[in-house]
Short mmCIF file of C-alpha atoms and ligand atoms in Angstrom, two decimals:
data_model
loop_
_atom_site.label_atom_id
_atom_site.label_comp_id
_atom_site.label_asym_id
_atom_site.label_seq_id
_atom_site.Cartn_x
_atom_site.Cartn_y
_atom_site.Cartn_z
CA MET A 60 -124.23 34.09 -27.57
CA PRO A 61 -123.61 30.39 -28.10
CA GLY A 62 -124.96 27.44 -26.17
CA GLU A 63 -128.42 25.83 -26.42
CA GLY A 64 -130.96 28.37 -27.62
CA VAL A 65 -130.29 31.47 -29.61
CA THR A 66 -126.89 32.70 -30.80
CA VAL A 67 -126.23 36.41 -30.41
CA PHE A 68 -122.95 38.19 -30.13
CA LEU A 69 -122.69 39.82 -26.72
CA GLU A 70 -120.10 42.49 -26.10
CA LEU A 71 -119.36 43.20 -22.45
CA ASP A 72 -118.31 46.81 -21.80
CA GLY A 73 -115.81 46.03 -19.02
CA GLN A 74 -117.40 48.59 -16.65
CA GLY A 75 -118.23 47.47 -13.10
CA PRO A 76 -119.23 44.00 -11.85
CA ARG A 77 -119.50 41.28 -14.49
CA TYR A 78 -123.13 40.43 -13.73
CA ALA A 79 -124.00 44.10 -14.43
CA GLN A 80 -122.02 44.01 -17.67
CA LEU A 81 -123.89 40.92 -18.78
CA THR A 82 -127.25 42.44 -17.78
CA ARG A 83 -126.51 45.54 -19.86
CA ALA A 84 -125.37 43.52 -22.86
CA LEU A 85 -128.52 41.36 -22.79
CA LYS A 86 -130.78 44.39 -22.35
CA ALA A 87 -129.16 46.10 -25.33
CA ALA A 88 -129.69 42.95 -27.45
CA ILE A 89 -133.37 42.80 -26.40
CA LEU A 90 -134.00 46.53 -26.94
CA ASP A 91 -132.42 46.71 -30.38
CA GLY A 92 -134.34 43.64 -31.52
CA ARG A 93 -131.48 41.15 -31.82
CA LEU A 94 -133.26 39.03 -29.20
CA GLY A 95 -136.93 39.12 -30.19
CA ALA A 96 -139.95 38.53 -27.97
CA GLY A 97 -140.34 34.84 -27.06
CA THR A 98 -136.72 33.95 -27.83
CA ARG A 99 -135.37 31.34 -25.45
CA LEU A 100 -132.17 32.44 -23.71
CA PRO A 101 -129.45 29.84 -23.20
CA PRO A 102 -129.39 28.10 -19.82
CA THR A 103 -127.32 30.01 -17.26
CA ARG A 104 -124.85 27.15 -16.89
CA ALA A 105 -124.14 26.98 -20.65
CA LEU A 106 -123.80 30.73 -20.91
CA ALA A 107 -121.44 30.84 -17.95
CA ARG A 108 -119.25 28.24 -19.60
CA ASP A 109 -119.20 30.00 -22.94
CA LEU A 110 -118.45 33.44 -21.49
CA GLU A 111 -115.98 32.03 -19.01
CA MET A 112 -117.72 33.41 -15.96
CA SER A 113 -119.22 31.82 -12.91
CA ARG A 114 -122.77 30.52 -12.97
CA ILE A 115 -123.59 32.83 -10.05
CA THR A 116 -122.84 35.72 -12.35
CA THR A 117 -125.17 34.56 -15.12
CA LEU A 118 -127.86 33.69 -12.55
CA ALA A 119 -127.62 37.18 -11.06
CA ALA A 120 -127.91 38.79 -14.51
CA TYR A 121 -131.00 36.72 -15.40
CA GLU A 122 -132.58 37.56 -12.02
CA GLN A 123 -132.03 41.23 -12.65
CA LEU A 124 -133.54 41.02 -16.15
CA ARG A 125 -136.51 39.08 -14.76
CA ALA A 126 -137.05 41.66 -12.00
CA GLU A 127 -137.07 44.47 -14.57
CA GLY A 128 -139.50 42.62 -16.84
CA PHE A 129 -137.15 41.91 -19.74
CA ILE A 130 -137.41 38.15 -19.47
CA GLU A 131 -139.96 35.66 -18.21
CA GLY A 132 -139.88 32.02 -17.06
CA HIS A 133 -137.83 30.28 -14.41
CA VAL A 134 -134.45 28.74 -13.97
CA GLY A 135 -134.92 25.11 -14.87
CA SER A 136 -137.91 25.65 -17.18
CA GLY A 137 -136.14 28.13 -19.45
CA SER A 138 -135.95 31.94 -19.70
CA TYR A 139 -137.70 33.75 -22.57
CA VAL A 140 -137.58 37.32 -23.81
CA ALA A 141 -140.76 39.04 -22.64
CA ALA A 142 -143.31 40.35 -25.14
CA ILE A 143 -142.33 44.00 -25.12
CA GLU A 144 -142.39 46.42 -28.02
CA THR A 145 -138.74 46.90 -28.84
CA LYS A 146 -138.80 48.42 -32.31
CA PRO A 147 -136.57 51.45 -31.90
CA ALA A 148 -138.25 54.79 -32.75
CA PRO A 149 -136.50 56.71 -35.53
CA PRO A 150 -134.36 59.46 -34.01
CA PRO A 151 -136.18 62.81 -34.07
CA SER A 152 -134.89 65.54 -36.33
CA ALA A 153 -135.69 69.23 -36.29
CA ARG A 154 -137.91 68.74 -39.33
CA THR A 155 -139.73 65.52 -38.37
CA ILE A 156 -140.99 66.63 -34.96
CA ALA A 157 -143.50 69.39 -34.52
CA ALA A 158 -141.94 72.63 -33.21
CA PRO A 159 -141.82 72.26 -29.45
CA SER A 160 -143.51 75.58 -28.66
CA ARG A 161 -145.30 78.50 -30.23
CA TYR A 162 -142.27 80.63 -29.41
CA MET A 163 -140.02 78.30 -31.41
CA ARG A 164 -142.41 78.18 -34.35
CA ARG A 165 -142.30 81.97 -34.55
CA ALA A 166 -138.56 82.02 -33.94
CA ARG A 167 -137.99 79.67 -36.89
CA ILE A 168 -139.87 82.03 -39.17
CA VAL A 169 -137.97 85.15 -38.07
CA GLN A 170 -134.67 83.28 -38.20
CA ASP A 171 -135.33 82.32 -41.81
CA ARG A 172 -135.65 86.01 -42.55
CA THR A 173 -132.34 86.90 -40.92
CA ILE A 174 -130.52 89.57 -42.82
CA GLY A 175 -128.11 87.48 -44.83
CA LEU A 176 -124.47 87.83 -43.95
CA ARG A 177 -123.56 87.00 -47.51
CA HIS A 178 -120.25 88.14 -48.95
CA HIS A 179 -117.69 86.20 -46.96
CA GLY A 180 -114.05 86.31 -47.95
CA LEU A 181 -114.22 89.51 -50.00
CA ARG A 182 -111.35 91.91 -50.50
CA TYR A 183 -113.45 94.84 -49.23
CA ASN A 184 -116.57 94.14 -47.24
CA LEU A 185 -118.71 97.08 -46.13
CA GLN A 186 -120.81 94.83 -43.90
CA TYR A 187 -122.38 96.68 -40.98
CA GLY A 188 -121.41 94.97 -37.75
CA ASN A 189 -117.96 93.81 -38.84
CA PRO A 190 -115.79 94.92 -35.93
CA GLN A 191 -113.07 97.50 -35.70
CA THR A 192 -109.92 95.83 -34.39
CA HIS A 193 -107.88 97.49 -31.66
CA PRO A 194 -104.51 95.78 -31.12
CA ALA A 195 -103.60 98.20 -28.29
CA LEU A 196 -106.94 97.60 -26.59
CA SER A 197 -106.43 93.84 -26.79
CA ASP A 198 -103.19 94.12 -24.78
CA LEU A 199 -104.75 96.37 -22.15
CA TRP A 200 -107.76 94.11 -21.88
CA ALA A 201 -105.64 91.00 -21.45
CA ARG A 202 -103.96 92.69 -18.48
CA GLU A 203 -107.28 93.75 -16.97
CA LEU A 204 -108.63 90.22 -17.28
CA ALA A 205 -105.55 88.69 -15.68
CA ARG A 206 -105.84 91.14 -12.82
CA ALA A 207 -109.57 90.57 -12.33
CA ALA A 208 -109.16 86.79 -12.42
CA THR A 209 -107.16 86.82 -9.19
CA TYR A 210 -109.86 88.63 -7.23
CA PRO A 211 -112.20 86.76 -4.94
CA GLN A 212 -115.63 87.18 -6.46
CA PRO A 213 -118.25 88.74 -4.24
CA GLY A 214 -121.12 86.59 -3.05
CA GLY A 215 -124.72 87.68 -2.49
CA SER A 216 -127.27 88.45 -5.16
CA ARG A 217 -125.36 88.90 -8.38
CA ALA A 218 -128.17 88.99 -10.93
CA GLN A 219 -128.07 92.76 -11.16
CA GLY A 220 -124.35 92.85 -11.91
CA LEU A 221 -121.23 93.92 -9.98
CA LEU A 222 -121.80 97.03 -7.94
CA SER A 223 -118.42 98.49 -8.93
CA LEU A 224 -119.35 98.26 -12.62
CA ARG A 225 -122.80 99.72 -12.05
CA GLU A 226 -121.23 102.64 -10.21
CA GLN A 227 -118.83 103.27 -13.06
CA ILE A 228 -121.66 103.16 -15.58
CA CYS A 229 -123.67 105.70 -13.55
CA ASP A 230 -120.69 108.03 -13.47
CA TYR A 231 -120.12 107.61 -17.21
CA LEU A 232 -123.80 108.15 -18.06
CA ALA A 233 -124.01 111.29 -15.96
CA ARG A 234 -120.95 112.85 -17.60
CA ARG A 235 -121.37 111.69 -21.19
CA ARG A 236 -125.10 111.08 -21.71
CA GLY A 237 -126.73 113.43 -19.21
CA VAL A 238 -128.47 110.49 -17.53
CA GLN A 239 -128.78 110.57 -13.75
CA ALA A 240 -129.04 106.97 -12.62
CA ARG A 241 -128.38 105.22 -9.33
CA PRO A 242 -126.50 101.91 -9.25
CA GLU A 243 -129.68 100.21 -8.07
CA ASP A 244 -131.40 101.28 -11.32
CA VAL A 245 -128.74 99.62 -13.47
CA LEU A 246 -128.80 96.03 -14.67
CA ILE A 247 -125.77 94.44 -16.33
CA ILE A 248 -126.78 92.23 -19.24
CA SER A 249 -125.11 90.14 -21.91
CA GLY A 250 -125.54 92.49 -24.86
CA THR A 251 -128.40 94.66 -26.05
CA GLN A 252 -129.95 91.54 -27.48
CA GLN A 253 -130.66 90.37 -23.95
CA ALA A 254 -132.36 93.70 -23.24
CA PHE A 255 -134.90 92.83 -25.91
CA THR A 256 -135.65 89.37 -24.58
CA LEU A 257 -135.82 90.53 -20.96
CA THR A 258 -138.07 93.45 -21.89
CA ALA A 259 -140.32 91.10 -23.82
CA ARG A 260 -140.54 88.77 -20.83
CA VAL A 261 -141.20 91.54 -18.35
CA LEU A 262 -143.69 93.55 -20.39
CA LEU A 263 -145.19 91.64 -23.28
CA ASP A 264 -147.88 89.04 -23.66
CA GLU A 265 -148.55 87.46 -27.01
CA GLY A 266 -150.35 89.92 -29.26
CA ASP A 267 -149.24 93.04 -27.36
CA ALA A 268 -148.37 95.91 -29.67
CA VAL A 269 -144.78 97.13 -30.00
CA VAL A 270 -144.17 100.28 -32.00
CA MET A 271 -140.97 100.16 -34.04
CA GLU A 272 -139.29 102.67 -36.27
CA GLU A 273 -139.48 102.06 -40.02
CA PRO A 274 -136.70 101.08 -40.80
CA THR A 275 -135.50 99.36 -37.65
CA TYR A 276 -132.86 97.12 -36.07
CA PHE A 277 -133.41 93.49 -37.03
CA GLY A 278 -132.14 92.18 -33.64
CA ALA A 279 -135.00 93.95 -31.86
CA ARG A 280 -137.52 93.08 -34.51
CA GLN A 281 -136.69 89.40 -34.38
CA ALA A 282 -136.71 89.20 -30.59
CA PHE A 283 -140.12 90.90 -30.25
CA ALA A 284 -141.63 88.98 -33.16
CA ALA A 285 -140.43 85.63 -31.78
CA HIS A 286 -142.01 86.55 -28.47
CA GLY A 287 -145.35 86.96 -30.23
CA ALA A 288 -145.66 90.74 -30.13
CA LYS A 289 -147.66 92.57 -32.77
CA LEU A 290 -145.16 94.87 -34.47
CA VAL A 291 -146.42 98.31 -35.52
CA PRO A 292 -143.98 100.13 -37.84
CA ILE A 293 -144.09 103.93 -37.75
CA ARG A 294 -142.29 105.95 -40.39
CA THR A 295 -139.20 108.04 -39.73
CA ASP A 296 -137.86 111.11 -41.48
CA ALA A 297 -134.86 113.44 -41.11
CA GLU A 298 -135.95 114.16 -37.50
CA GLY A 299 -136.39 110.50 -36.58
CA LEU A 300 -139.67 108.84 -35.56
CA VAL A 301 -142.71 110.74 -36.80
CA CYS A 302 -144.53 111.05 -33.50
CA SER A 303 -147.71 112.43 -35.05
CA ALA A 304 -148.14 109.03 -36.72
CA LEU A 305 -148.15 107.11 -33.42
CA PRO A 306 -151.28 104.98 -33.00
CA ARG A 307 -154.23 106.25 -31.03
CA LYS A 308 -154.53 102.99 -29.17
CA ALA A 309 -151.66 102.65 -26.73
CA PRO A 310 -149.01 100.08 -27.61
CA ARG A 311 -147.29 98.36 -24.72
CA LEU A 312 -143.80 99.38 -25.82
CA ILE A 313 -142.10 101.77 -28.23
CA TYR A 314 -138.60 100.83 -29.39
CA VAL A 315 -136.46 103.72 -30.65
CA THR A 316 -132.86 104.61 -31.51
CA PRO A 317 -132.98 108.37 -30.84
CA SER A 318 -129.26 109.25 -30.96
CA HIS A 319 -128.67 107.58 -34.29
CA GLN A 320 -131.70 106.07 -35.94
CA PHE A 321 -130.82 102.58 -37.09
CA PRO A 322 -130.01 102.31 -39.90
CA SER A 323 -131.03 105.62 -41.54
CA GLY A 324 -128.82 107.73 -39.25
CA SER A 325 -131.22 110.57 -38.36
CA VAL A 326 -131.24 112.06 -34.86
CA LEU A 327 -134.56 112.33 -33.03
CA SER A 328 -135.14 116.06 -32.63
CA LEU A 329 -135.69 117.59 -29.22
CA GLN A 330 -139.33 118.39 -30.01
CA ARG A 331 -139.99 114.81 -31.09
CA ARG A 332 -138.28 113.49 -27.94
CA LEU A 333 -140.60 115.60 -25.83
CA ASP A 334 -143.60 114.53 -27.94
CA LEU A 335 -142.67 110.89 -27.56
CA LEU A 336 -142.25 111.15 -23.79
CA ARG A 337 -145.58 112.95 -23.52
CA TYR A 338 -147.25 110.24 -25.60
CA ALA A 339 -145.74 107.51 -23.39
CA SER A 340 -146.89 109.18 -20.23
CA ASP A 341 -150.41 109.92 -21.57
CA HIS A 342 -150.80 106.39 -22.95
CA ARG A 343 -149.06 104.69 -20.05
CA CYS A 344 -146.72 102.76 -22.26
CA TRP A 345 -142.98 102.13 -22.06
CA VAL A 346 -140.23 103.45 -24.29
CA MET A 347 -137.05 101.54 -24.95
CA GLU A 348 -134.15 103.83 -25.85
CA ASP A 349 -131.39 101.90 -27.62
CA ASP A 350 -128.31 104.14 -27.39
CA TYR A 351 -126.13 101.62 -29.24
CA ASP A 352 -123.36 103.80 -30.72
CA SER A 353 -123.93 107.22 -29.20
CA GLU A 354 -120.25 107.39 -28.17
CA PHE A 355 -119.18 107.98 -31.75
CA ARG A 356 -120.34 111.41 -32.88
CA TYR A 357 -117.98 113.35 -35.11
CA ASP A 358 -119.14 116.79 -36.13
CA SER A 359 -121.21 117.97 -33.21
CA ARG A 360 -121.77 117.25 -29.57
CA PRO A 361 -124.34 114.52 -29.03
CA LEU A 362 -127.78 115.39 -27.73
CA ALA A 363 -128.20 114.06 -24.22
CA ALA A 364 -129.97 110.71 -24.07
CA MET A 365 -133.76 110.83 -24.08
CA ARG A 366 -133.78 109.18 -20.68
CA SER A 367 -132.36 112.44 -19.28
CA LEU A 368 -135.62 114.20 -20.19
CA ASP A 369 -137.85 111.48 -18.81
CA HIS A 370 -139.59 112.79 -15.72
CA SER A 371 -142.30 110.13 -15.75
CA ASP A 372 -139.85 107.23 -15.44
CA ARG A 373 -141.13 105.55 -18.58
CA VAL A 374 -137.85 105.05 -20.47
CA ILE A 375 -135.88 101.81 -20.40
CA TYR A 376 -132.41 102.92 -21.42
CA VAL A 377 -129.94 100.49 -23.02
CA GLY A 378 -126.24 101.01 -23.73
CA THR A 379 -123.70 98.48 -24.93
CA PHE A 380 -119.97 97.85 -24.77
CA SER A 381 -120.13 95.87 -28.01
CA LYS A 382 -119.46 98.87 -30.18
CA VAL A 383 -116.90 100.62 -28.01
CA MET A 384 -114.88 97.61 -26.87
CA PHE A 385 -115.28 94.24 -28.60
CA GLY A 386 -118.42 92.78 -30.15
CA SER A 387 -117.50 89.50 -28.50
CA LEU A 388 -117.41 90.97 -24.99
CA ARG A 389 -121.20 90.57 -24.71
CA LEU A 390 -121.67 93.11 -21.95
CA ALA A 391 -124.29 95.83 -21.97
CA TYR A 392 -126.44 97.64 -19.42
CA MET A 393 -129.94 98.86 -18.87
CA VAL A 394 -131.24 101.68 -16.73
CA VAL A 395 -134.70 100.55 -15.76
CA PRO A 396 -137.64 102.50 -14.38
CA SER A 397 -138.05 101.91 -10.64
CA ALA A 398 -141.47 100.32 -11.11
CA LEU A 399 -139.94 97.58 -13.26
CA ARG A 400 -136.63 97.09 -11.53
CA ASP A 401 -137.38 94.01 -9.43
CA ASP A 402 -139.06 92.30 -12.36
CA PHE A 403 -136.08 92.92 -14.62
CA VAL A 404 -133.71 91.52 -12.01
CA THR A 405 -135.90 88.44 -11.65
CA ALA A 406 -136.06 87.99 -15.44
CA LYS A 407 -132.27 88.27 -15.68
CA TYR A 408 -131.84 85.76 -12.87
CA LEU A 409 -134.17 83.28 -14.53
CA SER A 410 -132.48 83.77 -17.86
CA ASP A 411 -128.83 83.11 -16.91
CA PHE A 412 -128.32 84.02 -13.21
CA PHE A 413 -125.77 86.76 -13.95
CA CYS A 414 -123.09 87.94 -16.40
CA PRO A 415 -119.52 86.66 -15.98
CA THR A 416 -118.07 88.51 -13.00
CA ILE A 417 -114.43 88.41 -14.08
CA GLU A 418 -115.23 90.43 -17.21
CA GLN A 419 -117.41 92.78 -15.17
CA ALA A 420 -114.63 93.35 -12.63
CA ALA A 421 -112.08 93.91 -15.40
CA LEU A 422 -114.33 96.45 -17.09
CA ALA A 423 -115.09 98.28 -13.84
CA HIS A 424 -111.37 98.67 -13.18
CA PHE A 425 -110.69 99.71 -16.79
CA MET A 426 -113.34 102.43 -16.46
CA GLU A 427 -112.27 103.52 -12.99
CA THR A 428 -108.63 103.99 -14.00
CA GLY A 429 -109.47 106.02 -17.12
CA GLY A 430 -108.42 103.40 -19.68
CA PHE A 431 -111.92 103.10 -21.09
CA GLU A 432 -112.35 106.76 -21.97
CA ARG A 433 -108.80 107.00 -23.30
CA HIS A 434 -109.64 104.12 -25.62
CA LEU A 435 -112.91 105.80 -26.53
CA ARG A 436 -111.13 108.99 -27.59
CA HIS A 437 -108.68 107.01 -29.67
CA ALA A 438 -111.37 104.87 -31.30
CA THR A 439 -113.50 107.94 -32.08
CA LYS A 440 -110.57 109.64 -33.80
CA GLU A 441 -109.85 106.53 -35.83
CA LEU A 442 -113.47 106.03 -36.80
CA LYS A 443 -113.81 109.67 -37.83
CA ALA A 444 -110.80 109.24 -40.13
CA ARG A 445 -112.47 106.18 -41.67
CA ARG A 446 -115.77 107.95 -42.06
CA ASP A 447 -113.98 110.87 -43.77
CA ALA A 448 -112.09 108.51 -46.08
CA LEU A 449 -115.35 106.85 -47.10
CA ILE A 450 -117.09 110.16 -47.77
CA GLU A 451 -114.14 111.43 -49.77
CA GLY A 452 -114.02 108.20 -51.76
CA LEU A 453 -117.76 108.41 -52.43
CA HIS A 454 -117.49 112.00 -53.62
CA ARG A 455 -114.53 111.22 -55.83
CA HIS A 456 -115.67 107.93 -57.38
CA ALA A 457 -119.46 107.91 -57.14
CA GLY A 458 -120.12 111.66 -57.40
CA ASP A 459 -123.75 112.59 -57.70
CA ARG A 460 -124.76 109.04 -58.53
CA VAL A 461 -125.32 108.55 -54.81
CA GLU A 462 -126.85 110.68 -52.07
CA ILE A 463 -125.13 110.37 -48.71
CA ALA A 464 -127.46 110.52 -45.72
CA ASN A 465 -126.76 111.48 -42.12
CA SER A 466 -123.17 110.48 -41.59
CA GLN A 467 -122.21 112.41 -38.43
CA ALA A 468 -122.12 109.44 -36.12
CA GLY A 469 -121.64 105.76 -35.60
CA MET A 470 -119.97 103.06 -37.64
CA HIS A 471 -121.96 103.06 -40.85
CA MET A 472 -123.63 105.45 -43.24
CA VAL A 473 -126.37 105.22 -45.79
CA ALA A 474 -125.98 106.03 -49.49
CA TRP A 475 -129.10 106.21 -51.67
CA LEU A 476 -128.59 105.23 -55.28
CA ARG A 477 -129.82 107.84 -57.72
CA GLY A 478 -131.65 106.65 -60.80
CA TYR A 479 -131.81 103.02 -59.68
CA ASP A 480 -134.74 100.74 -58.98
CA HIS A 481 -134.40 97.72 -56.69
CA ALA A 482 -133.74 95.22 -59.48
CA ARG A 483 -130.92 97.32 -60.90
CA ALA A 484 -129.51 97.89 -57.40
CA GLU A 485 -129.45 94.13 -56.77
CA ALA A 486 -127.65 93.64 -60.08
CA LEU A 487 -125.11 96.29 -59.05
CA ILE A 488 -124.57 94.55 -55.69
CA ASP A 489 -123.99 91.20 -57.44
CA TYR A 490 -121.65 92.80 -59.93
CA ALA A 491 -119.62 94.44 -57.12
CA HIS A 492 -119.53 91.15 -55.25
CA GLU A 493 -117.93 89.45 -58.25
CA ARG A 494 -115.24 92.14 -58.12
CA GLY A 495 -114.47 91.59 -54.43
CA LEU A 496 -116.57 94.42 -53.00
CA GLY A 497 -119.27 93.58 -50.44
CA LEU A 498 -122.21 96.00 -50.65
CA HIS A 499 -125.38 95.59 -48.60
CA PRO A 500 -128.88 96.84 -49.38
CA MET A 501 -131.05 98.90 -47.07
CA TRP A 502 -134.37 97.27 -47.88
CA PRO A 503 -134.05 94.23 -45.53
CA HIS A 504 -134.16 96.67 -42.60
CA TYR A 505 -137.64 97.78 -43.61
CA PHE A 506 -141.02 96.21 -42.97
CA LYS A 507 -142.09 97.50 -46.39
CA ARG A 508 -139.53 98.02 -49.16
CA PRO A 509 -138.69 101.73 -49.49
CA ALA A 510 -139.44 103.43 -52.80
CA ARG A 511 -135.77 103.95 -53.66
CA PRO A 512 -132.86 101.58 -53.14
CA GLY A 513 -130.03 102.42 -50.79
CA LEU A 514 -126.88 100.88 -49.39
CA ILE A 515 -125.80 100.55 -45.79
CA LEU A 516 -122.05 101.08 -45.71
CA GLY A 517 -120.28 99.79 -42.61
CA TYR A 518 -116.84 101.36 -42.48
CA CYS A 519 -115.32 100.46 -39.16
CA ALA A 520 -113.57 97.23 -40.17
CA LEU A 521 -111.56 98.73 -43.06
CA SER A 522 -108.57 101.08 -42.89
CA THR A 523 -108.67 104.50 -44.54
CA VAL A 524 -106.52 103.15 -47.40
CA GLU A 525 -108.78 100.15 -47.91
CA LEU A 526 -111.84 102.39 -47.89
CA GLY A 527 -110.29 104.58 -50.61
CA GLU A 528 -109.57 101.47 -52.70
CA ALA A 529 -113.05 100.08 -52.05
CA MET A 530 -114.61 103.30 -53.35
CA GLN A 531 -112.48 103.12 -56.47
CA VAL A 532 -113.94 99.66 -57.16
CA PHE A 533 -117.41 101.02 -56.39
CA GLY A 534 -116.92 103.84 -58.89
CA ARG A 535 -115.94 101.34 -61.60
CA CYS A 536 -119.02 99.24 -60.82
CA LEU A 537 -121.25 102.29 -61.16
CA ASP A 538 -119.55 103.15 -64.47
CA ALA A 539 -120.47 99.72 -65.78
CA PHE A 540 -124.15 100.48 -65.04
CA ASP A 541 -124.22 103.98 -66.51
C1 LIG B 151 -129.40 99.26 -33.28
C2 LIG B 151 -128.45 98.38 -32.55
N1 LIG B 151 -128.63 98.17 -31.23
C3 LIG B 151 -127.77 97.41 -30.54
C4 LIG B 151 -126.70 96.81 -31.13
C5 LIG B 151 -125.70 96.03 -30.30
O1 LIG B 151 -126.17 94.86 -29.89
P1 LIG B 151 -125.35 94.01 -28.80
O2 LIG B 151 -125.14 94.86 -27.60
O3 LIG B 151 -126.28 92.87 -28.56
O4 LIG B 151 -124.06 93.61 -29.44
C6 LIG B 151 -126.50 96.96 -32.49
C7 LIG B 151 -125.40 96.23 -33.14
O5 LIG B 151 -125.33 95.87 -34.22
C8 LIG B 151 -127.38 97.78 -33.21
O6 LIG B 151 -127.20 97.99 -34.51
#
């Protein structure tokens, strides 16, 4: 900025009227300290000449800056930068500012304890949660989406989810899970994970007790812990949650995976289901039934969902399409007790209004026309073949060095290592990793490390041939530790 007075380079941004451009450029120079408090600005006439603009323009810019308090003084007697504190504050970073809320402070802690998804880029990775790929399903789904995208989307209250999808889910639950639900009891959500956060919002205040199985699903544990709940682990055995160990003082919520205890694999026995429902009704607490992979049961018919036995309307049932369709679909559903229904719909609305309706419409049509259950039959057959290949490979290459637990369902199984302590098991996992085999320990799923080390073996992302090869590598790793 030449002329009498200070010299500062002014860059006009070319946007809008020139007086406004000049005002912005001068403000920026004042705010970032290039024009300090008390600095005399050049006379408007000189500035106009130097910037090749009319004096009316420079006068208008100075007037604007004067009106906003950036400069003081008068035309004729000189204009000076006002005494304002202009030292720019250092930009905040996640670490330099205090956590914005108690929720976030807790969330940071639980996030730091996230079960590590180590082992990227391995030849064979038995990571639980890696998805099964379905090329045929992808084609069908693309067609369903294209079809649904041309539909006019219904108006009205959408928080609860598309009626056509809720109707299909009710029909499916009645036939396959023994659950009698009405469409008005169903809420469409974006994954089971949202069921945890909505349930926490609807039911839990900070410090409220939530009973969880030991071991348990980290997604639920993290969501409830971040919300400020007091987590109360209760042991499980071959029949699932040990109901006789439930606390005397009523918790607010009990989170369970009755069809396929996560991750140990046990099935909650009928007697325990009845005991748990009785406890919930006597103690006036709520039970959350996470039925995450009940579709995949290989050697026996599944027990009906616990919700089907619930005559006191205390069970919040959750099912997901993540396992059956695509993990990235992010659609799941809840069947909520009537007393809580309106609150759940409100919580969903406040959280994200509603789930994408095109995907909901596509899924409703896919279910209605039978494509969904055809896919389910196909996927179950394929998964059973993978499960069998893994068991056969374990028998052949690991023999009695491992004990296979509850493998009749789902997408993973548990193998306990015989004669190992945790340190040796970690060394084995590292050794396998170096040889391209991703193994994953059981202990991070526990509140308290179990006495013996085990592995959680996710098998749905590898073919039967790859699983056979993976077990060969596993056998060689075990040999090295014998
Ligand atoms: C116990 C359990 N519940 C639920 C889910 C599915 O969660 P979402 O529906 O959020 O994908 C999983 C997936 O890993 C799980 O292991």
